[in-house]
Amino acid sequence: MTPRADIDVRIVNEDGLREWTRALSTGFLRSPEVTDTELEARRGGFLPGRTLGAYDGDRCVATFRSFPQDLSVGAGRTVPADAISNVTVSPTHRRRGILTRMMTQDLAAAKERGDVVATLIAAEYPIYGRYGFGPATWTSEWTIDVPRAGLDPRWAGPADGGRIDLVDAADVRKLGPELHTRLARQQPGTVSRDERWWQVNTGAVRFGGSWVEPFYAVCRSADGEVDGLVSYEADDKWDAKQPQDTADVNWLIATTPAAERALWQYLCSIDWITKVKTGWRAPDDLLPFFLPDPRAARLTTHADWLWVRILDVVQALEARPYDAYDVYDGVAGGSRGLVLEVVDAAGFAGGRYRLEVSAQGVGSCTPGVRDAAEITLDVRELAALWLGDESAVRLAALGRVREERAGAARVADALLRTSRRPWCPDIF
């Protein structure tokens, strides 16, 4: 496919935001009408130089936007990320190389800025692997059949001295950022939420349409510390004078298992609620096993979620924590290591690297080594392994990772896999 030279890909300024927004809505099959309310909301989040449009004459036919993001890798560490969103190509201009041009331009700028990775949430699975992205986290959703769950119907609050309180949107904007910061320190895969995120997700900034004010509940520990927050909505459905209401969770974050348990039990204890839809959760979420009958939580979605494109292998591998090990795993004070051949057709991150992990769980990565590669993989497969979610042994069985030395995939798993799966609570 030869890209059309008459399609102009360029940076969009504020004056072009209305036409760009119309193209965005067209690509997502929403009404192409752009209201002043939506335009003003988008203008508030506009970042000069980070919004791209493709133009056929004066008409915008493709959209692309990126913004700065911090991605948690665990143990209180983050890496700077180029977060990509609002990617569309109008149906009249598909298969002309437009997305490739926009993606190449953005990733090159991200690499120049020093971003360690790029991130996105993929609307369609097949698109982004060809640009070096791989699914680094997955998500699951459950629907809880409350009457079957086996929870005590007399429950009236946490038994450990904590409490659940209903709060309003202004309270969430005050309490939420600090709670989320604490969550990000401990949960790999978490992405930063700036002030604008809290405004949009509590209705302070609205894009038009019909905003429905949700309910907000906070979980406080016995000493008064905020350990959890949930945003949820409820419908109003009755059948033969029996309530059949559903609580639909927009998001729920908590920094302790006790707070998680208390918020789920609270949702399941609300009068008239017979079903709870959990929203996006980690695939190894504790939730089903909080219930006396875990089968009451029916899995309704399991899918890829946060996709990552590694731009700097050295910084990516050195930023994340690794499991420490004792002297019985090797020579005291020694290290474990692996030589990786990373293939990157775009040229951003390819090369041969030696990863070494000390007994204290500190990783060091050396580029350009001459040692024989022990494992060869595409940069998209490295992205899937990087945060600890995927198994190199499984990828080798699928033919997506090649062992150059027998047993190297098992070594990669021992180094990279984590005891709990990474999780991204957000869409962007």
Coordinates of C-alpha atoms in Angstrom, one line a residue, residues 5-393:
A5 CA 0.7 12.1 -0.9
D6 CA -2.3 14.4 -1.1
I7 CA -3.4 13.6 2.5
D8 CA -1.8 16.2 4.8
V9 CA -1.0 15.0 8.3
R10 CA -0.3 17.9 10.5
I11 CA -0.5 19.2 14.1
V12 CA -3.9 20.7 15.0
N13 CA -4.2 24.0 16.6
E14 CA -7.1 25.3 18.7
D15 CA -8.7 27.0 15.7
G16 CA -9.0 23.6 14.0
L17 CA -10.4 21.8 17.1
R18 CA -14.1 21.9 15.9
E19 CA -13.3 20.2 12.6
W20 CA -11.0 17.7 14.3
T21 CA -13.8 16.9 16.9
R22 CA -16.3 16.3 14.1
A23 CA -13.9 13.8 12.5
L24 CA -13.4 12.2 15.9
S25 CA -17.1 11.7 16.3
T26 CA -17.4 10.4 12.8
G27 CA -14.7 7.8 13.4
F28 CA -16.4 6.6 16.5
L29 CA -19.8 6.4 14.9
R30 CA -21.3 9.2 17.0
S31 CA -23.3 12.1 15.8
P32 CA -20.9 14.4 13.8
E33 CA -22.6 17.5 15.3
V34 CA -20.1 19.4 17.6
T35 CA -21.8 21.4 20.3
D36 CA -20.3 24.4 22.0
T37 CA -20.3 22.5 25.3
E38 CA -18.3 19.6 23.9
L39 CA -15.9 22.0 22.1
E40 CA -15.2 23.9 25.3
A41 CA -14.6 20.7 27.3
R42 CA -12.1 19.5 24.7
R43 CA -10.4 22.8 24.6
G44 CA -9.8 22.5 28.3
G45 CA -7.7 19.4 27.7
F46 CA -6.0 20.6 24.5
L47 CA -2.2 20.2 24.5
P48 CA -0.3 22.1 21.8
G49 CA 1.7 19.9 19.6
R50 CA 0.2 16.6 20.8
T51 CA -3.0 16.6 18.6
L52 CA -2.7 15.3 15.0
G53 CA -5.2 15.4 12.1
A54 CA -5.1 14.1 8.6
Y55 CA -6.7 16.4 6.0
D56 CA -8.1 15.7 2.5
G57 CA -8.4 19.3 1.4
D58 CA -10.1 21.2 4.2
R59 CA -11.8 18.1 5.7
C60 CA -10.3 16.3 8.6
V61 CA -10.4 12.5 7.9
A62 CA -8.4 11.1 10.7
T63 CA -7.6 12.0 14.3
F64 CA -4.8 11.2 16.8
R65 CA -3.9 12.6 20.2
S66 CA -1.3 11.9 22.8
F67 CA -0.6 13.3 26.3
P68 CA 1.9 12.7 29.1
Q69 CA 1.2 9.9 31.6
D70 CA 3.0 8.1 34.4
L71 CA 2.8 4.3 34.3
S72 CA 3.3 2.4 37.6
V73 CA 5.7 -0.5 37.4
G74 CA 5.3 -1.4 41.1
A75 CA 7.2 -0.7 44.4
G76 CA 6.4 3.0 44.1
R77 CA 8.1 3.4 40.8
T78 CA 6.8 4.9 37.5
V79 CA 8.0 5.5 34.0
P80 CA 7.0 8.4 31.7
A81 CA 4.6 7.3 29.0
D82 CA 3.3 8.7 25.8
A83 CA -0.5 8.0 26.2
I84 CA -2.3 7.7 22.9
S85 CA -6.0 8.2 22.5
N86 CA -8.7 9.5 20.1
V87 CA -7.4 7.5 17.2
T88 CA -9.8 7.4 14.2
V89 CA -9.7 7.1 10.5
S90 CA -12.9 8.1 8.6
P91 CA -14.5 5.1 6.7
T92 CA -13.9 6.9 3.4
H93 CA -10.2 7.0 4.0
R94 CA -9.3 3.5 5.4
R95 CA -6.3 1.5 4.2
R96 CA -4.4 4.4 2.9
G97 CA -1.5 4.4 5.4
I98 CA -2.8 7.4 7.3
L99 CA -2.7 5.8 10.8
T100 CA 0.9 4.6 10.1
R101 CA 2.0 8.1 9.3
M102 CA 0.4 9.6 12.5
M103 CA 1.7 6.8 14.7
T104 CA 5.2 7.0 13.3
Q105 CA 5.3 10.8 13.8
D106 CA 4.0 10.5 17.4
L107 CA 6.3 7.7 18.5
A108 CA 9.3 9.4 17.0
A109 CA 8.4 12.5 19.1
A110 CA 7.9 10.4 22.2
K111 CA 11.3 8.8 21.8
E112 CA 12.9 12.2 21.3
R113 CA 11.2 13.4 24.5
G114 CA 12.6 10.5 26.5
D115 CA 9.3 8.7 27.1
V116 CA 10.1 5.1 28.1
V117 CA 7.0 3.6 26.7
A118 CA 3.8 4.5 24.8
T119 CA 0.4 3.3 26.0
L120 CA -3.1 2.9 24.7
I121 CA -6.4 1.1 25.1
A122 CA -7.1 -0.8 21.9
A123 CA -10.6 -0.7 20.5
E124 CA -9.7 -3.5 18.1
Y125 CA -7.1 -6.2 18.8
P126 CA -5.4 -6.6 15.3
I127 CA -4.4 -3.0 14.8
Y128 CA -1.6 -2.1 17.1
G129 CA 0.7 -5.1 17.1
R130 CA 2.2 -3.9 13.8
Y131 CA 3.4 -0.8 15.5
G132 CA 5.2 -2.7 18.3
F133 CA 2.4 -2.6 20.9
G134 CA 1.6 -5.7 23.0
P135 CA -1.2 -6.3 25.6
A136 CA 0.6 -5.7 29.0
T137 CA -2.6 -6.0 31.2
W138 CA -5.9 -7.7 30.9
T139 CA -9.3 -6.9 32.4
S140 CA -12.3 -8.9 33.7
E141 CA -15.8 -7.9 34.5
W142 CA -18.3 -9.9 36.7
T143 CA -22.0 -9.6 37.3
I144 CA -22.9 -10.6 40.9
D145 CA -26.2 -12.4 41.5
V146 CA -26.7 -10.9 45.0
P147 CA -29.3 -13.3 46.3
R148 CA -27.1 -16.2 45.4
A149 CA -23.9 -14.7 46.9
G150 CA -24.6 -16.0 50.4
L151 CA -23.7 -12.7 52.1
D152 CA -25.2 -11.9 55.5
P153 CA -28.3 -9.7 54.8
R154 CA -27.9 -8.2 58.2
W155 CA -24.6 -6.6 57.4
A156 CA -24.5 -2.9 58.3
G157 CA -20.9 -2.0 58.0
P158 CA -17.3 -3.2 58.4
A159 CA -16.6 -5.3 61.6
D160 CA -13.1 -3.9 62.0
G161 CA -14.2 -0.5 63.2
G162 CA -14.1 1.1 59.8
R163 CA -17.1 2.7 58.1
I164 CA -18.8 3.4 54.7
D165 CA -20.0 6.9 54.0
L166 CA -21.8 8.4 51.0
V167 CA -20.1 11.5 49.8
D168 CA -20.6 14.0 46.9
A169 CA -18.5 14.8 43.8
A170 CA -16.6 17.6 45.5
D171 CA -15.5 15.2 48.3
V172 CA -14.3 12.7 45.7
R173 CA -12.2 15.4 44.0
K174 CA -10.6 16.2 47.3
L175 CA -10.1 12.6 48.6
G176 CA -9.5 10.7 45.4
P177 CA -6.1 11.9 44.2
E178 CA -4.2 11.0 47.3
L179 CA -5.9 7.6 47.5
H180 CA -5.1 6.9 43.8
T181 CA -1.5 7.9 44.4
R182 CA -1.2 5.3 47.1
L183 CA -2.8 2.7 44.9
A184 CA -0.4 3.4 42.1
R185 CA 2.6 2.9 44.4
Q186 CA 1.6 -0.7 44.9
Q187 CA -0.3 -1.7 41.7
P188 CA 1.7 -2.2 38.5
G189 CA -0.2 -1.1 35.4
T190 CA -1.9 1.8 37.1
V191 CA -1.8 5.0 35.1
S192 CA -1.8 8.5 36.5
R193 CA -5.0 10.5 37.0
D194 CA -4.5 14.2 36.7
E195 CA -6.9 16.9 38.0
R196 CA -8.8 16.9 34.7
W197 CA -9.5 13.2 35.1
W198 CA -11.2 13.8 38.4
Q199 CA -13.2 16.7 37.0
V200 CA -14.4 14.7 34.0
N201 CA -15.3 11.6 36.0
T202 CA -17.2 13.6 38.6
G203 CA -19.2 15.8 36.2
A204 CA -17.3 19.0 36.8
V205 CA -16.3 19.0 33.1
R206 CA -19.0 17.7 30.8
F207 CA -18.9 16.9 27.1
G208 CA -22.6 17.3 26.5
G209 CA -25.3 14.7 26.4
S210 CA -27.0 13.5 29.5
W211 CA -24.8 13.4 32.5
V212 CA -26.2 11.1 35.2
E213 CA -24.8 12.0 38.6
P214 CA -23.6 8.7 40.2
F215 CA -23.5 7.7 43.8
Y216 CA -20.1 7.9 45.6
A217 CA -19.1 5.9 48.7
V218 CA -15.9 6.1 50.7
C219 CA -14.5 3.4 52.9
R220 CA -12.6 4.7 56.0
S221 CA -10.4 2.5 58.2
A222 CA -10.8 2.4 62.0
D223 CA -8.3 5.3 62.3
G224 CA -10.2 7.4 59.8
E225 CA -7.9 7.0 56.8
V226 CA -9.6 6.8 53.4
D227 CA -8.7 3.3 52.0
G228 CA -11.3 3.0 49.2
L229 CA -13.7 4.8 46.9
V230 CA -16.4 3.7 44.6
S231 CA -18.6 5.4 41.9
Y232 CA -21.7 3.6 40.9
E233 CA -25.1 4.1 39.3
A234 CA -28.4 2.2 39.7
D235 CA -31.4 1.5 37.5
D236 CA -35.0 1.2 38.6
K237 CA -36.5 -2.1 37.6
W238 CA -39.4 -4.0 39.2
D239 CA -41.1 -7.2 38.2
A240 CA -44.4 -8.2 39.8
K241 CA -43.8 -5.8 42.7
Q242 CA -40.3 -7.3 43.3
P243 CA -37.2 -5.1 42.9
Q244 CA -34.7 -6.2 40.2
D245 CA -32.3 -3.2 40.4
T246 CA -28.7 -3.4 39.2
A247 CA -25.8 -1.4 40.6
D248 CA -23.4 -0.6 37.8
V249 CA -19.9 0.3 39.1
N250 CA -18.1 3.0 37.2
W251 CA -14.9 2.5 39.1
L252 CA -13.7 1.2 42.5
I253 CA -10.3 1.6 43.9
A254 CA -8.9 0.5 47.3
T255 CA -5.5 0.2 48.9
T256 CA -6.3 -2.7 51.3
P257 CA -8.2 -6.0 50.9
A258 CA -10.3 -5.0 53.8
A259 CA -11.5 -1.9 52.1
E260 CA -12.2 -3.8 48.8
R261 CA -14.2 -6.4 50.7
A262 CA -16.2 -3.7 52.6
L263 CA -17.1 -1.8 49.4
W264 CA -18.3 -4.9 47.6
Q265 CA -20.3 -6.0 50.6
Y266 CA -21.8 -2.5 50.8
L267 CA -22.9 -2.6 47.2
C268 CA -24.4 -6.0 47.6
S269 CA -26.2 -4.9 50.8
I270 CA -28.1 -2.0 49.2
D271 CA -31.9 -2.6 49.4
W272 CA -33.5 -3.4 46.0
I273 CA -30.1 -4.3 44.4
T274 CA -30.2 -7.8 43.0
K275 CA -27.3 -7.6 40.6
V276 CA -23.9 -5.7 40.8
K277 CA -21.9 -5.2 37.6
T278 CA -18.3 -4.7 38.7
G279 CA -16.8 -2.7 35.9
W280 CA -13.2 -3.3 34.9
R281 CA -11.3 -5.4 37.4
A282 CA -8.0 -7.2 37.4
P283 CA -8.2 -10.8 36.0
D284 CA -7.0 -12.1 39.4
D285 CA -9.2 -9.8 41.4
L286 CA -10.1 -10.9 45.0
L287 CA -13.8 -10.2 44.4
P288 CA -15.3 -13.6 43.5
F289 CA -13.7 -15.1 46.6
F290 CA -15.0 -12.4 48.9
L291 CA -18.4 -14.1 48.3
P292 CA -19.4 -17.2 50.3
D293 CA -20.5 -18.6 46.9
P294 CA -18.0 -17.3 44.3
R295 CA -20.2 -18.8 41.5
A296 CA -22.6 -16.0 42.2
A297 CA -20.1 -13.8 40.3
R298 CA -20.5 -14.6 36.6
L299 CA -17.6 -13.6 34.4
T300 CA -19.0 -11.5 31.6
T301 CA -15.9 -10.0 30.1
H302 CA -12.2 -11.1 29.9
A303 CA -10.2 -9.1 27.4
D304 CA -6.9 -7.3 26.7
W305 CA -6.7 -3.9 28.2
L306 CA -3.6 -1.7 28.5
W307 CA -1.3 -2.0 25.5
V308 CA 2.3 -0.9 25.8
R309 CA 5.0 0.0 23.2
I310 CA 8.5 -0.1 24.6
L311 CA 10.7 2.8 23.4
D312 CA 13.7 2.4 25.7
V313 CA 14.5 -1.2 26.7
V314 CA 17.2 -0.3 29.2
Q315 CA 15.0 2.1 31.2
A316 CA 12.0 -0.1 31.0
L317 CA 13.8 -3.1 32.4
E318 CA 15.7 -1.2 35.0
A319 CA 12.7 0.7 36.3
R320 CA 10.6 -2.2 37.4
P321 CA 11.2 -4.2 40.6
Y322 CA 12.1 -7.9 40.6
D323 CA 11.6 -10.6 43.2
A324 CA 14.6 -10.9 45.5
Y325 CA 16.0 -14.3 46.1
D326 CA 18.2 -15.9 48.8
V327 CA 21.6 -17.7 48.7
Y328 CA 19.9 -21.1 47.9
D329 CA 19.1 -19.9 44.4
G330 CA 22.7 -19.3 43.5
V331 CA 26.0 -17.8 44.7
A332 CA 25.5 -15.4 47.6
G333 CA 25.7 -11.9 46.3
G334 CA 25.5 -13.1 42.7
S335 CA 22.9 -12.3 40.1
R336 CA 20.5 -14.0 37.6
G337 CA 20.7 -13.0 34.0
L338 CA 19.4 -13.4 30.5
V339 CA 20.5 -12.2 27.1
L340 CA 17.6 -11.0 24.9
E341 CA 17.5 -10.3 21.2
V342 CA 14.8 -7.7 20.7
V343 CA 13.4 -7.2 17.2
D344 CA 11.9 -3.9 16.4
A345 CA 11.1 -3.2 12.7
A346 CA 10.6 0.5 13.5
G347 CA 14.1 0.9 14.9
F348 CA 13.2 2.4 18.3
A349 CA 14.2 -0.4 20.6
G350 CA 15.8 -3.3 18.8
G351 CA 19.1 -4.8 19.8
R352 CA 20.8 -7.3 22.1
Y353 CA 20.5 -6.7 25.8
R354 CA 21.7 -8.4 28.9
L355 CA 19.3 -8.3 31.8
E356 CA 20.8 -9.1 35.2
V357 CA 18.9 -9.1 38.5
S358 CA 20.7 -9.0 41.8
A359 CA 19.8 -11.0 44.9
Q360 CA 18.1 -7.8 46.2
G361 CA 15.8 -7.7 43.2
V362 CA 17.5 -4.8 41.4
G363 CA 17.6 -5.1 37.7
S364 CA 20.4 -3.8 35.4
C365 CA 20.2 -3.8 31.6
T366 CA 23.2 -3.6 29.3
P367 CA 22.6 -2.8 25.6
G368 CA 24.7 -3.8 22.6
V369 CA 26.2 -6.9 24.2
R370 CA 28.0 -9.5 22.1
D371 CA 27.1 -12.5 24.1
A372 CA 25.0 -15.1 22.2
A373 CA 21.3 -14.4 22.5
E374 CA 19.4 -16.8 24.8
I375 CA 15.9 -15.7 23.7
T376 CA 14.7 -13.8 20.6
L377 CA 11.4 -11.9 20.6
D378 CA 9.7 -9.0 19.0
V379 CA 9.3 -5.7 20.9
R380 CA 5.6 -6.3 21.1
E381 CA 6.2 -9.6 23.0
L382 CA 8.6 -7.9 25.3
A383 CA 5.8 -5.4 26.1
A384 CA 3.5 -8.3 27.0
L385 CA 6.1 -9.8 29.4
W386 CA 7.5 -6.5 30.8
L387 CA 5.0 -5.8 33.7
G388 CA 4.9 -9.5 34.6
D389 CA 1.6 -10.6 33.2
E390 CA 2.5 -12.9 30.3
S391 CA 4.5 -16.1 30.3
A392 CA 7.5 -16.5 28.0
V393 CA 7.0 -20.3 28.1

